[in-house]
Amino acid sequence: MDSLRGTGPSGPEAQPPNGNGRSRPRRTTIRDIARRAGVSESAVSFALNNRPGVSEDTRQRILGVAKELSWHPNSAARALSAARAGTVGLVFARPAKTLGIEPFFLQLVSGMQAVLSVRASALLFQVVENMAAEMALYRQWWSEHRVDGVLVVDPRVDDPRPALLVELGLPALLIGGPTSTGTVPSIWADDTGAMASIVDYLVGLGHRRIAHIAGLPELIHTKRRIDSFRAATRKYGLSTHDSVATDYSDEAGARETRQLLAEPGPPTAIIYDNDVMAVAGVGVAGELGLSVPSDLSVVAWDDSVLCRLTHPQLTALVRDTHAFGSHAAQQLLALIEGEAPHDVEDDVPRLEPRGSTAPPPLP
Amino acid sequence: MDSLRGTGPSGPEAQPPNGNGRSRPRRTTIRDIARRAGVSESAVSFALNNRPGVSEDTRQRILGVAKELSWHPNSAARALSAARAGTVGLVFARPAKTLGIEPFFLQLVSGMQAVLSVRASALLFQVVENMAAEMALYRQWWSEHRVDGVLVVDPRVDDPRPALLVELGLPALLIGGPTSTGTVPSIWADDTGAMASIVDYLVGLGHRRIAHIAGLPELIHTKRRIDSFRAATRKYGLSTHDSVATDYSDEAGARETRQLLAEPGPPTAIIYDNDVMAVAGVGVAGELGLSVPSDLSVVAWDDSVLCRLTHPQLTALVRDTHAFGSHAAQQLLALIEGEAPHDVEDDVPRLEPRGSTAPPPLP
DNA sequence: CGTCGGAGCTAAACCGCATTAGTGCGAGCA
DNA sequence: TGCTCGCACTAATGCGGTTTAGCTCCGACG
């Protein structure tokens, strides 16, 4: 009798304590499946991973048993032997105090996961204070084998991260555009085309004095927008100022708007690089006795509830952030699989005209 | 000569291909450290994990070598042998289309990570469409051994999740309050006290007709607020309506505000369960020719940029979401360590009076 | 009719670390 | 002097998979 112990086609057996003090139930392993199906563990592995080495009959039988025992691979074991973590990392470097409204963020993440989840990858996500911490985290994750690759957001003009990623050999995708040191592949939205379409639209309405209140000048995409703004206004021979840079805050948006509107020959239309500043700008216009859109047209880059909470509602640039996230995840997974890196320019965003834009006042 | 091969104090050696097609550099393992320090692998493990079994001298020497070779533990290997994933999970169940402004979210996550990172734990984060997917994800994560525990947000009145978590034996912490089935420990903010303080404040200003536009009625915390609102208004003998439930959207906020203000004997103050609805409510008041705060006082639950973008700025209930996240993470880690589960009520939020509240108009 | 080859499967090694069961040695004690 | 005990350390095992090297059996082919 005793000789049968441990060899029978039993499921999980008694629960040995696991050092933790508490005893957790033993999970089913491929060993359990092997025993019950009467084959070796390797056969089970072959069957479960859809690789040759077992007959179709046996494969089906094994799959049946696996389902019956509701087996799932232990991700740690798999990561250890297959040298694949099944995880990608995403870091947000931002001082805790400035963590504010991020309509962009959840959309992006949710888009990424639509792709990742079907490829059995998870997303390791972390918010840190600054870029130094972000880089330290990349080092740590990679050396601990925690991730197979990372998605890097907010690329900057002189960005130290690509060099690090190359040095580490950590597969990575820059979300937001190639940096000057273009050594890491990137995906980005067509800010240039988007800006051009906004200027086209405003000029079409009759505007000749257009301003652009931009975001952080260190960000690559801000640079693209600024450059494109200059090119577009030159194209039409408009005598506008250069874009003004801000930190994206409502205070900055209000301050710069006030500044612009106080000048002689003030703009009749302002393009804001985010919705928060646009709303702040509308507030300033109100204070100054200007009405939107009859005295001043306002366009917000990026759409969110905010743009629909104001009166009038804001004309905004909407983009499919969800899809953008999906594409990014796809690219990264391809990279991890060993595909040759290449840059990708995503779709051009669409301008959604609402109540905040109209022809300029008659001179 | 040959006999020395592989036994010398060498660092990582030649790079064997790893099945992937690409060959990655071999990482340093405790084996490398052992060789170079001239001790056994176990000695290294003891030294690195600060446990007895090695002399202080040896320990220091080993630590020195480890740093020199810049060794980091392979998380998969550690997870496999220690039966600890070093990861906690967080799921957001929300239809992709309604993913909007979440000022709350990043703060919460960043607070969690302040605690998790010092305990060498990472956060696995996922956004899914609905609660069924969320539950499936818990099953999967747990069976794959991917997480040691999960943080569960948005507890509901008849919440199926606690039962599942108990069934799985997956350590979990409910963020937002104990459910009726109270089988899973929870941490929550003192909504009851917060609501009482708001009503106190408004009554102190002289208001007698106060309304409450609440959020999703299925959520536990909404229920607490609604109950507390009723209790508080009873206490003062106010003849107010019951709270009205919404889906948190700006449309719902606007609709319910319009409804309330159209009635005979309309409220002179409205408490909104989030800032988006509060802003929408201010908009409606403006349309109806009512001015805030002289005709109508408005209080928003939860503070964000939004509350400072309106004119006047909104009186709001601010809470330290970052700290809340930290406390939650702390509780969960304690649970995972095997500590006895218990509920925790967090600090009471603070009311920040701004321009949107004032004494009611004279009758 | 011998043998070659492939299909189907098993045994064993390995991934990197933690942990348990020894082993050798010097100090303490009777 | 002999014996025990504790310390510092090593050897071996296990975690749950994947993968490589064999091994066996059978049919096809020369």
CSV table of C-alpha atoms in Angstrom, one decimal, chain B residues 195-196 199-200 202-203 208-212 226-243 271:
chain,number,residue,atom,x,y,z
B,195,MET,CA,-20.0,64.8,5.3
B,196,ALA,CA,-20.9,65.9,8.8
B,199,VAL,CA,-23.2,70.1,6.6
B,200,ASP,CA,-21.9,71.7,9.8
B,202,LEU,CA,-23.1,75.1,5.5
B,203,VAL,CA,-25.5,75.2,8.4
B,208,ARG,CA,-31.4,75.4,5.7
B,209,ARG,CA,-32.1,73.9,2.3
B,210,ILE,CA,-29.1,71.7,1.3
B,211,ALA,CA,-29.0,69.1,-1.4
B,212,HIS,CA,-26.6,66.3,-2.1
B,226,ILE,CA,-25.7,59.4,1.6
B,227,ASP,CA,-26.4,57.9,5.1
B,228,SER,CA,-24.3,60.5,6.8
B,229,PHE,CA,-26.0,63.3,4.8
B,230,ARG,CA,-29.4,62.1,6.0
B,231,ALA,CA,-28.2,61.8,9.6
B,232,ALA,CA,-26.6,65.2,9.6
B,233,THR,CA,-29.6,67.0,8.1
B,234,ARG,CA,-31.9,65.2,10.5
B,235,LYS,CA,-29.7,66.3,13.3
B,236,TYR,CA,-30.3,70.0,12.4
B,237,GLY,CA,-34.0,69.3,11.6
B,238,LEU,CA,-33.6,70.3,8.0
B,239,SER,CA,-36.3,69.3,5.6
B,240,THR,CA,-34.1,68.3,2.7
B,241,HIS,CA,-34.6,65.7,0.1
B,242,ASP,CA,-32.7,62.5,0.0
B,243,SER,CA,-29.5,62.5,-1.9
B,271,ILE,CA,-22.9,69.2,-2.2
